[in-house]
């Protein structure tokens, strides 16, 4: 309530005065408000949508319900950024209409004006999305999801909904959603990939309007603990080789390795019509092992000179997203990441790695590096929150390298805590598997599944004699862990009662040696 009034007052001030009111800043200061992640100013957000780059701007649209902090009739919220790090929030781009609410989807620049929508200097920016007809669902029909399009001729600022929607009507399939469109160079066609229950569907089109069904993929491959959602498909060059492979991302809910929502991927070949998996079909690969990275997709139309495959995900999980203890807003996006494809020389297995984008370096302020080797054991910890007379406050980035050839510990890592409230959050390695332990991290009882157990990677992923490099971003209510420059990652939320005051390196069994410990304060993006 308190924040409700504050919001009202702040919004009134914005509309009455041109000066930036100080109160808006206070809104960003809400206890759990992330300082280095995108959040809507108020109300409910889920999946990132329509991510497209045009004329120096990264567009981020997102599933948005402007009337409440829980999920409801979906709109596309909108923000733009010059660096994917700091954001300008823009007015809502797409509203529900007679064909339904605006569910997840993508956007592309129609450079060759294949749609014929161009009228003026800018090629059309075309959004492709699912429309979900709530009345249809309520009346027991199963054909209530269709694919539609809309376009903007002014850099995404205003939108016209195509009057021939739907461009793909529903053939009688209950889950029929989340189109991601790409331009397929080789066949000179648009390709749409979307999710239909237990599979992915591929359609093609010359003009984004007339679509033809091509193939289904995945009924017998990957994880099937829940419904498939929000796919994406793109080519990546194999690092260190001159070859490319296609990567297909598929979110699934529930059925993720640590429960609820998660994102799996497949590596293979795609001829513009059919996807073939090159990995062992029985193998399921996960983009992130944490509980809170879902429905992520990549930006369209990144200039060739840049060449990166840039990704952002929704930093929550349908198991508890609607009840997390934030006040005026719900949900943040993950940090922007670039995706990379590696091939293991020995096993031939491909893996997709995620790395935080270099643009995040612009947030760095005080940086303190420890150059010597240090050791902790059962009876001592190494405090890194207070060094050189500096007290670190969230958000900050921690980098540290553990040297396992010099260590006897099988259970070690990083702990944040607050001795006054008793809140403790830990991450690290136990018996060779990365873990994140938020079981005692603070406010956890809003949903039983939030902090029931420690979250692990599925299999052992480090050996006893290697060096393990951690890069960890701590924000007010989230942590993102990247191991060995993105070899694997974990994204997790936490809600400490009064913030974590201390940070330390610990070992619970035997001793662990570490070095290169660097702590970097990060400036707020707001
Ligand atoms: C994924 C999802 C999508 C759907 C959207 C609705 O989180 O369920 O499949 O389009 O959210 O908001």
Coordinates of C-alpha atoms and ligand atoms in Angstrom, one line a residue:
X1 CA 0.0 0.0 0.0
X2 CA 2.8 2.3 1.0
X3 CA 4.5 1.8 -2.4
X4 CA 1.1 2.1 -4.1
X5 CA 0.7 5.6 -2.9
X6 CA 4.3 6.4 -3.7
X7 CA 3.9 5.1 -7.2
X8 CA 0.7 7.2 -7.7
X9 CA 2.5 10.3 -6.4
X10 CA 5.5 9.6 -8.6
X11 CA 3.4 9.1 -11.7
X12 CA 1.5 12.3 -11.0
X13 CA 4.8 14.1 -10.7
X14 CA 6.0 12.7 -14.0
X15 CA 2.9 13.7 -15.8
X16 CA 2.9 17.2 -14.3
X17 CA 6.5 18.2 -14.6
X18 CA 9.3 17.8 -17.0
X19 CA 12.0 17.6 -14.3
X20 CA 13.0 14.1 -13.2
X21 CA 11.2 13.7 -9.8
X22 CA 13.4 12.3 -7.0
X23 CA 10.6 10.0 -6.0
X24 CA 10.9 7.9 -9.2
X25 CA 14.4 7.1 -8.0
X26 CA 13.0 5.9 -4.7
X27 CA 10.8 3.5 -6.5
X28 CA 13.8 1.9 -8.0
X29 CA 15.1 1.6 -4.5
X30 CA 12.5 -0.9 -3.3
X31 CA 14.2 -3.5 -1.1
X32 CA 14.4 -6.2 -3.8
X33 CA 14.6 -4.0 -6.8
X34 CA 17.5 -5.3 -9.0
X35 CA 20.1 -2.6 -9.7
X36 CA 21.8 -4.1 -12.7
X37 CA 18.8 -5.9 -14.3
X38 CA 15.9 -4.7 -16.3
X39 CA 12.6 -4.6 -14.4
X40 CA 9.3 -2.9 -15.3
X41 CA 8.7 0.2 -13.3
X42 CA 5.5 -1.4 -11.9
X43 CA 3.4 -4.5 -12.3
X44 CA 3.8 -7.9 -13.8
X45 CA 6.4 -9.0 -16.4
X46 CA 7.3 -12.4 -17.8
X47 CA 9.0 -13.5 -21.0
X48 CA 11.3 -11.3 -23.1
X49 CA 9.7 -10.8 -26.5
X50 CA 10.5 -9.2 -29.9
X51 CA 14.1 -8.7 -29.2
X52 CA 15.5 -6.9 -32.3
X53 CA 18.3 -4.4 -33.0
X54 CA 17.8 -1.4 -35.3
X55 CA 19.7 1.8 -35.8
X56 CA 21.8 1.6 -32.6
X57 CA 18.9 0.4 -30.3
X58 CA 18.4 -2.9 -28.7
X59 CA 14.6 -3.4 -28.4
X60 CA 13.2 -5.4 -25.6
X61 CA 9.5 -6.1 -25.6
X62 CA 8.1 -8.3 -22.8
X63 CA 5.0 -10.0 -21.6
X64 CA 3.4 -7.4 -19.5
X65 CA 0.2 -7.0 -17.4
X66 CA -0.1 -3.3 -16.6
X67 CA -3.0 -3.7 -14.0
X68 CA -1.5 -6.1 -11.5
X69 CA 1.6 -7.7 -10.0
X70 CA 0.3 -11.1 -11.1
X71 CA -0.1 -12.6 -14.6
X72 CA -3.2 -11.4 -16.5
X73 CA -4.3 -10.3 -20.0
X74 CA -1.0 -9.9 -21.8
X75 CA 0.4 -6.8 -23.5
X76 CA 3.8 -6.2 -25.0
X77 CA 5.7 -3.8 -22.7
X78 CA 8.7 -2.0 -24.4
X79 CA 12.1 -0.7 -23.5
X80 CA 15.2 0.3 -25.6
X81 CA 18.8 0.4 -24.8
X82 CA 22.1 1.4 -26.5
X83 CA 24.1 -1.3 -24.7
X84 CA 21.6 -3.9 -23.3
X85 CA 22.6 -2.7 -19.8
X86 CA 20.9 0.6 -19.2
X87 CA 17.3 0.9 -20.4
X88 CA 14.8 3.5 -21.3
X89 CA 11.2 2.4 -20.6
X90 CA 8.8 3.2 -23.4
X91 CA 5.0 3.0 -23.6
X92 CA 3.2 -0.3 -24.1
X93 CA 3.6 -1.4 -27.7
X94 CA 0.8 -4.0 -28.3
X95 CA -2.6 -4.3 -26.6
X96 CA -5.0 -7.2 -26.5
X97 CA -7.7 -7.0 -29.2
X98 CA -10.6 -9.0 -30.5
X99 CA -8.3 -11.9 -31.5
X100 CA -6.9 -12.2 -28.0
X101 CA -4.2 -11.2 -25.7
X102 CA -0.6 -10.7 -27.0
X103 CA 1.5 -13.7 -25.9
X104 CA 5.2 -14.3 -26.6
X105 CA 6.8 -13.8 -30.0
X106 CA 9.6 -12.1 -31.9
X107 CA 10.4 -9.2 -34.1
X108 CA 12.5 -8.8 -37.3
X109 CA 13.5 -6.0 -39.6
X110 CA 11.9 -6.6 -43.0
X111 CA 14.9 -5.1 -44.9
X112 CA 13.6 -6.0 -48.4
X113 CA 10.1 -4.9 -47.6
X114 CA 8.8 -8.4 -48.4
X115 CA 5.6 -7.5 -46.5
X116 CA 5.0 -4.4 -48.6
X117 CA 4.3 -2.5 -45.4
X118 CA 7.1 0.1 -45.9
X119 CA 6.0 3.7 -46.3
X120 CA 8.8 6.1 -45.8
X121 CA 12.5 5.8 -44.8
X122 CA 12.4 2.9 -42.4
X123 CA 12.0 -0.7 -43.4
X124 CA 9.2 -2.3 -41.4
X125 CA 9.9 -3.6 -38.0
X126 CA 7.6 -6.6 -37.9
X127 CA 6.4 -8.3 -34.6
X128 CA 5.2 -11.9 -34.8
X129 CA 3.3 -13.1 -31.8
X130 CA 0.7 -15.5 -30.5
X131 CA -2.8 -14.2 -29.8
X132 CA -4.5 -16.1 -27.0
X133 CA -8.3 -15.8 -27.0
X134 CA -9.3 -16.1 -23.3
X135 CA -13.0 -16.4 -24.1
X136 CA -12.2 -19.3 -26.4
X137 CA -10.2 -21.1 -23.8
X138 CA -13.0 -20.5 -21.2
X139 CA -15.7 -21.9 -23.5
X140 CA -13.8 -25.1 -23.8
X141 CA -12.5 -24.7 -27.3
X142 CA -8.9 -25.9 -28.1
X143 CA -8.2 -23.6 -31.0
X144 CA -7.7 -20.3 -29.0
X145 CA -4.1 -19.7 -29.9
X146 CA -3.2 -18.2 -33.3
X147 CA -0.2 -16.4 -34.8
X148 CA -0.5 -12.7 -35.8
X149 CA 1.7 -9.9 -36.9
X150 CA 2.0 -6.1 -36.4
X151 CA 4.4 -3.6 -37.8
X152 CA 6.1 -0.3 -36.9
X153 CA 7.5 2.2 -39.4
X154 CA 9.0 4.5 -36.7
X155 CA 11.6 2.5 -34.9
X156 CA 9.2 0.6 -32.8
X157 CA 7.5 3.7 -31.3
X158 CA 4.0 3.1 -32.8
X159 CA 2.5 -0.1 -34.1
X160 CA -0.2 -1.1 -36.6
X161 CA -1.8 -4.5 -36.2
X162 CA -2.1 -6.3 -39.5
X163 CA -5.8 -6.4 -40.5
X164 CA -5.5 -9.9 -42.1
X165 CA -4.6 -11.6 -38.7
X166 CA -4.3 -14.4 -37.9
X167 CA -1.5 -15.2 -40.3
X168 CA -1.5 -18.8 -39.0
X169 CA -4.9 -19.9 -37.8
X170 CA -5.2 -22.7 -35.3
X171 CA -5.6 -26.2 -36.8
X172 CA -7.0 -27.6 -33.5
X173 CA -3.9 -27.8 -31.3
X174 CA -4.3 -26.5 -27.7
X175 CA -0.7 -25.3 -27.2
X176 CA 0.3 -23.5 -30.3
X177 CA 2.5 -20.5 -29.5
X178 CA 5.6 -18.4 -29.2
X179 CA 6.7 -17.8 -32.8
X180 CA 10.4 -16.9 -33.4
X181 CA 11.1 -15.8 -36.9
X182 CA 14.4 -15.7 -38.8
X183 CA 15.5 -14.9 -42.3
X184 CA 17.0 -18.1 -43.8
X185 CA 19.7 -16.9 -46.2
X186 CA 20.2 -20.1 -48.1
X187 CA 16.6 -20.6 -49.1
X188 CA 15.8 -16.9 -49.1
X189 CA 12.7 -17.4 -46.9
X190 CA 11.4 -16.4 -43.6
X191 CA 11.3 -19.4 -41.2
X192 CA 8.9 -19.4 -38.2
X193 CA 9.6 -21.8 -35.3
X194 CA 7.1 -22.2 -32.6
X195 CA 6.0 -24.6 -29.9
X196 CA 3.1 -27.0 -30.0
X197 CA 2.8 -29.0 -26.8
X198 CA 5.5 -31.7 -27.1
X199 CA 7.1 -30.5 -30.3
X200 CA 8.4 -27.6 -32.4
X201 CA 6.8 -26.6 -35.7
X202 CA 8.6 -25.1 -38.6
X203 CA 6.8 -22.9 -41.2
X204 CA 8.2 -20.9 -44.0
X205 CA 7.0 -17.7 -45.8
X206 CA 8.2 -15.4 -48.6
X207 CA 6.6 -12.3 -47.0
X208 CA 5.7 -12.9 -43.3
X209 CA 2.1 -13.1 -44.2
X210 CA 1.5 -16.3 -46.2
X211 CA 2.9 -19.3 -44.2
X212 CA 3.4 -22.9 -45.2
X213 CA 3.9 -25.8 -42.7
X214 CA 7.2 -27.6 -43.2
X215 CA 8.0 -30.0 -40.4
X216 CA 7.7 -31.0 -36.7
X217 CA 10.6 -31.7 -34.4
X218 CA 11.3 -33.2 -31.0
X219 CA 8.4 -35.5 -30.1
X220 CA 11.0 -38.1 -29.1
X221 CA 14.0 -36.0 -28.2
X222 CA 15.0 -33.9 -25.3
X223 CA 13.1 -33.4 -22.0
X224 CA 9.4 -33.9 -21.9
X225 CA 8.4 -33.3 -18.3
X226 CA 6.2 -30.4 -19.3
X227 CA 4.9 -28.4 -22.2
X228 CA 7.4 -26.9 -24.7
X229 CA 7.5 -23.1 -25.1
X230 CA 9.5 -20.2 -26.5
X231 CA 11.8 -21.8 -29.0
X232 CA 14.6 -20.0 -30.9
X233 CA 16.9 -21.2 -33.7
X234 CA 20.2 -19.8 -35.0
X235 CA 23.5 -20.7 -36.4
X236 CA 26.7 -20.6 -34.3
X237 CA 30.3 -21.0 -35.4
X238 CA 32.1 -23.8 -33.4
X239 CA 34.8 -22.1 -31.4
X240 CA 38.2 -22.8 -32.8
X241 CA 36.8 -24.3 -36.0
X242 CA 35.6 -23.0 -39.3
X243 CA 32.3 -24.8 -39.2
X244 CA 28.8 -23.7 -38.1
X245 CA 26.0 -25.7 -36.5
X246 CA 22.4 -24.8 -35.8
X247 CA 21.2 -24.4 -32.2
X248 CA 17.6 -24.8 -31.2
X249 CA 16.6 -23.5 -27.8
X250 CA 13.4 -24.9 -26.3
X251 CA 12.0 -23.8 -23.0
X252 CA 10.0 -26.3 -21.0
X253 CA 7.7 -26.0 -18.0
X254 CA 7.7 -27.9 -15.8
X255 CA 10.6 -30.4 -16.3
X256 CA 13.8 -28.4 -15.7
X257 CA 16.7 -30.2 -13.9
X258 CA 16.0 -28.4 -10.6
X259 CA 12.3 -28.2 -11.0
X260 CA 9.7 -26.0 -12.8
X261 CA 10.8 -23.9 -15.8
X262 CA 14.0 -24.3 -17.7
X263 CA 15.6 -24.1 -21.1
X264 CA 17.1 -27.0 -23.0
X265 CA 19.0 -26.9 -26.3
X266 CA 19.7 -29.1 -29.3
X267 CA 22.7 -28.8 -31.7
X268 CA 22.3 -30.0 -35.2
X269 CA 21.6 -29.1 -38.8
X270 CA 18.8 -27.1 -40.4
X271 CA 18.0 -26.9 -44.2
X272 CA 15.3 -24.2 -43.9
X273 CA 12.6 -26.9 -43.5
X274 CA 13.8 -29.6 -41.1
X275 CA 16.0 -29.8 -38.1
X276 CA 18.2 -32.8 -37.4
X277 CA 19.8 -33.3 -34.1
X278 CA 23.6 -34.1 -34.2
X279 CA 23.8 -34.9 -30.5
X280 CA 23.1 -38.3 -29.1
X281 CA 19.3 -38.2 -29.1
X282 CA 19.1 -39.4 -25.5
X283 CA 21.1 -36.5 -24.2
X284 CA 19.3 -33.4 -22.8
X285 CA 21.4 -30.3 -22.6
X286 CA 20.5 -27.3 -20.4
X287 CA 21.4 -23.7 -21.0
X288 CA 21.4 -22.8 -17.3
X289 CA 21.1 -25.1 -14.3
X290 CA 19.6 -22.5 -11.9
X291 CA 15.9 -22.2 -11.2
X292 CA 15.5 -18.7 -12.6
X293 CA 16.3 -18.4 -16.3
X294 CA 13.3 -19.1 -18.5
X295 CA 11.9 -18.4 -21.9
X296 CA 15.1 -16.7 -23.0
X297 CA 15.7 -16.0 -26.7
X298 CA 18.2 -14.1 -28.8
X299 CA 18.2 -10.7 -30.6
X300 CA 17.4 -10.5 -34.3
X301 CA 19.3 -8.3 -36.7
X302 CA 22.5 -7.9 -34.8
X303 CA 24.9 -6.3 -37.4
X304 CA 27.4 -8.7 -39.0
X305 CA 30.4 -6.6 -37.8
X306 CA 29.3 -7.5 -34.2
X307 CA 28.4 -11.1 -35.0
X308 CA 27.4 -12.1 -31.5
X309 CA 24.4 -14.2 -30.6
X310 CA 22.9 -12.2 -27.8
X311 CA 20.5 -13.6 -25.3
X312 CA 18.3 -12.5 -22.4
X313 CA 16.0 -14.7 -20.3
X314 CA 13.1 -14.1 -17.8
X315 CA 14.7 -14.4 -14.3
X316 CA 12.0 -16.4 -12.6
X317 CA 10.2 -19.7 -12.6
X318 CA 6.5 -20.5 -13.0
X319 CA 6.7 -22.5 -9.7
X320 CA 6.6 -19.3 -7.7
X321 CA 6.9 -16.3 -10.1
X322 CA 3.6 -14.8 -9.1
X323 CA 4.2 -14.9 -5.3
X324 CA 7.8 -13.7 -4.9
X325 CA 8.0 -11.0 -2.2
X326 CA 8.4 -7.9 -4.4
X327 CA 6.0 -5.0 -3.9
X328 CA 5.2 -2.9 -6.9
X329 CA 6.6 -5.0 -9.7
X330 CA 7.2 -8.7 -10.3
X331 CA 10.1 -10.2 -12.3
X332 CA 13.4 -9.1 -13.8
X333 CA 15.3 -10.2 -16.9
X334 CA 18.6 -12.0 -16.6
X335 CA 21.8 -10.1 -17.5
X336 CA 22.4 -10.0 -21.2
X337 CA 24.7 -12.9 -22.4
X338 CA 26.4 -14.0 -25.5
X339 CA 26.1 -17.6 -26.6
X340 CA 29.0 -19.7 -27.8
X341 CA 29.3 -23.2 -29.3
X342 CA 32.1 -25.6 -28.2
X343 CA 32.9 -29.1 -29.4
X344 CA 34.6 -31.4 -27.0
X345 CA 37.6 -33.0 -28.9
X346 CA 37.4 -36.2 -27.0
X347 CA 33.7 -36.9 -26.9
X348 CA 32.6 -34.9 -29.9
X349 CA 29.7 -33.5 -27.7
X350 CA 28.6 -29.9 -28.5
X351 CA 27.8 -27.5 -25.7
X352 CA 26.4 -24.0 -25.7
X353 CA 28.1 -21.7 -23.3
X354 CA 26.7 -18.4 -21.9
X355 CA 28.9 -15.4 -21.0
X356 CA 27.9 -12.0 -19.6
X357 CA 28.3 -9.4 -22.3
X358 CA 31.3 -7.1 -22.2
X359 CA 29.0 -4.0 -22.1
X360 CA 28.5 -4.8 -18.4
X361 CA 32.0 -3.6 -17.7
X362 CA 30.6 0.0 -18.0
X363 CA 29.0 -0.5 -14.6
X364 CA 32.3 -1.3 -12.9
X365 CA 33.6 1.0 -10.2
X366 CA 35.9 0.1 -7.3
X367 CA 37.8 -3.0 -8.2
X368 CA 40.1 -4.8 -5.7
X369 CA 42.2 -7.7 -6.7
X370 CA 44.1 -10.1 -4.5
X371 CA 47.1 -11.6 -6.2
X372 CA 48.4 -14.1 -3.8
X373 CA 47.3 -17.7 -3.0
X374 CA 45.1 -18.1 0.0
X375 CA 43.7 -21.2 1.7
X376 CA 40.7 -21.8 3.9
X377 CA 39.8 -24.9 5.8
X378 CA 37.1 -26.1 8.2
X379 CA 38.0 -23.6 10.9
X380 CA 38.6 -20.3 9.0
X381 CA 36.9 -18.3 6.3
X382 CA 38.3 -15.5 4.0
X383 CA 36.3 -12.4 4.2
X384 CA 36.2 -10.4 1.0
X385 CA 33.5 -7.9 1.8
X386 CA 35.8 -5.6 3.7
X387 CA 39.2 -5.1 2.2
X388 CA 41.4 -2.0 1.8
X389 CA 39.0 -0.4 4.2
X390 CA 36.2 -0.7 1.6
X391 CA 32.9 -2.2 2.4
X392 CA 31.2 -3.9 -0.5
X393 CA 27.6 -3.5 -1.0
X394 CA 25.3 -5.2 -3.5
X395 CA 25.4 -5.2 -6.5
X396 CA 28.9 -6.5 -7.1
X397 CA 30.8 -8.9 -9.1
X398 CA 33.1 -11.5 -7.6
X399 CA 35.8 -13.4 -9.5
X400 CA 37.8 -16.1 -7.9
X401 CA 39.8 -19.1 -9.1
X402 CA 40.0 -22.3 -7.0
X403 CA 43.0 -24.5 -7.6
X404 CA 41.8 -28.0 -7.0
X405 CA 45.2 -29.6 -7.6
X406 CA 46.2 -27.8 -4.4
X407 CA 43.0 -28.6 -2.4
X408 CA 41.7 -31.4 -0.4
X409 CA 38.1 -30.0 0.0
X410 CA 35.1 -31.5 -1.8
X411 CA 32.7 -28.9 -0.5
X412 CA 33.7 -25.3 -0.8
X413 CA 32.5 -22.0 -2.2
X414 CA 31.2 -18.5 -1.6
X415 CA 28.9 -17.5 1.3
X416 CA 26.9 -14.3 1.7
X417 CA 25.3 -13.8 5.1
X418 CA 23.8 -11.5 7.6
X419 CA 24.6 -12.4 11.2
X420 CA 21.8 -10.2 12.5
X421 CA 19.0 -12.0 10.6
X422 CA 20.7 -15.4 10.3
X423 CA 20.2 -15.4 6.5
X424 CA 22.8 -17.3 4.6
X425 CA 23.3 -17.9 0.8
X426 CA 25.9 -20.3 -0.5
X427 CA 27.2 -21.3 -3.9
X428 CA 30.2 -23.5 -4.8
X429 CA 31.1 -27.0 -5.5
X430 CA 30.1 -30.2 -3.7
X431 CA 31.6 -33.5 -4.9
X432 CA 32.4 -31.9 -8.3
X433 CA 29.0 -30.4 -9.0
X434 CA 28.1 -26.7 -8.9
X435 CA 25.5 -25.9 -6.4
X436 CA 23.4 -23.0 -5.2
X437 CA 22.0 -23.2 -1.8
X438 CA 19.2 -20.7 -1.0
X439 CA 17.5 -22.9 1.6
X440 CA 18.2 -20.4 4.4
X441 CA 18.7 -17.3 2.2
X442 CA 16.0 -15.1 3.9
X443 CA 12.4 -14.7 2.8
X444 CA 11.7 -18.2 1.4
X445 CA 8.3 -19.3 2.7
X446 CA 6.1 -17.5 0.2
X447 CA 6.1 -20.8 -1.8
X448 CA 7.0 -24.2 -0.7
X449 CA 9.0 -25.1 -3.8
X450 CA 11.2 -22.0 -3.7
X451 CA 13.8 -23.1 -1.1
X452 CA 13.0 -26.8 -0.6
X453 CA 16.4 -28.1 -1.6
X454 CA 19.9 -27.2 -2.8
X455 CA 20.2 -26.9 -6.6
X456 CA 22.9 -28.7 -8.5
X457 CA 24.2 -29.3 -12.0
X458 CA 23.1 -32.7 -13.1
X459 CA 26.4 -34.4 -13.4
X460 CA 29.9 -33.9 -12.0
X461 CA 31.4 -31.2 -14.1
X462 CA 34.8 -30.5 -12.6
X463 CA 37.7 -32.8 -11.9
X464 CA 40.0 -32.9 -8.8
X465 CA 43.1 -31.5 -10.5
X466 CA 41.8 -28.5 -12.4
X467 CA 41.4 -24.8 -11.9
X468 CA 37.9 -23.6 -11.5
X469 CA 37.1 -20.0 -12.4
X470 CA 34.0 -18.4 -11.0
X471 CA 32.5 -15.1 -12.1
X472 CA 29.5 -14.2 -10.0
X473 CA 27.1 -11.3 -10.3
X474 CA 25.3 -10.5 -7.0
X475 CA 22.3 -8.1 -7.2
X476 CA 19.8 -7.3 -4.5
X477 CA 17.6 -10.3 -5.2
X478 CA 19.5 -12.5 -7.7
X479 CA 22.8 -14.2 -8.4
X480 CA 24.3 -15.3 -11.7
X481 CA 27.1 -17.8 -11.6
X482 CA 29.4 -18.4 -14.6
X483 CA 31.9 -21.2 -14.4
X484 CA 35.1 -21.3 -16.5
X485 CA 34.0 -18.4 -18.7
X486 CA 30.5 -19.7 -19.3
X487 CA 31.1 -23.4 -19.5
X488 CA 28.1 -23.7 -17.4
X489 CA 25.9 -21.3 -15.4
X490 CA 23.3 -21.0 -12.8
X491 CA 20.8 -18.1 -12.3
X492 CA 18.9 -17.9 -9.0
X493 CA 16.8 -15.5 -7.0
X494 CA 17.1 -14.9 -3.3
X495 CA 15.3 -12.5 -1.0
X496 CA 17.4 -11.7 2.1
X497 CA 15.4 -10.2 5.0
X498 CA 17.7 -7.2 5.3
X499 CA 20.4 -7.7 2.7
X500 CA 23.6 -9.7 3.1
X501 CA 26.3 -7.8 5.0
X502 CA 29.2 -10.2 4.7
X503 CA 30.9 -12.2 1.9
X504 CA 33.4 -15.0 2.4
X505 CA 35.2 -18.0 0.9
X506 CA 34.5 -21.2 2.9
X507 CA 35.4 -24.8 2.9
X508 CA 33.4 -27.4 4.8
X509 CA 35.6 -30.4 4.4
X510 CA 39.4 -30.2 4.1
X511 CA 41.1 -27.1 2.6
X512 CA 40.7 -25.2 -0.6
X513 CA 43.3 -23.0 -2.3
X514 CA 42.2 -20.0 -4.3
X515 CA 43.7 -16.9 -5.9
X516 CA 42.9 -14.0 -8.2
X517 CA 40.0 -13.0 -6.0
X518 CA 38.6 -9.8 -7.4
X519 CA 35.6 -7.8 -6.1
X520 CA 34.1 -5.1 -8.3
X521 CA 31.4 -2.7 -7.2
X522 CA 28.7 -2.3 -9.8
X523 CA 26.8 1.0 -10.4
X524 CA 23.1 1.0 -10.6
X525 CA 21.6 1.1 -14.1
X526 CA 18.8 3.4 -13.0
Ligands
LIG1 C1 6.2 -18.8 -21.2 C2 4.7 -18.5 -21.6 C3 4.6 -18.5 -23.1 C4 3.4 -17.7 -23.3 C5 3.5 -16.6 -22.3 C6 2.3 -16.1 -21.7 O1 6.5 -18.3 -19.9 O2 3.8 -19.4 -20.9 O3 4.4 -19.9 -23.6 O4 3.4 -17.2 -24.6 O5 4.3 -17.2 -21.3 O6 2.5 -15.0 -20.9

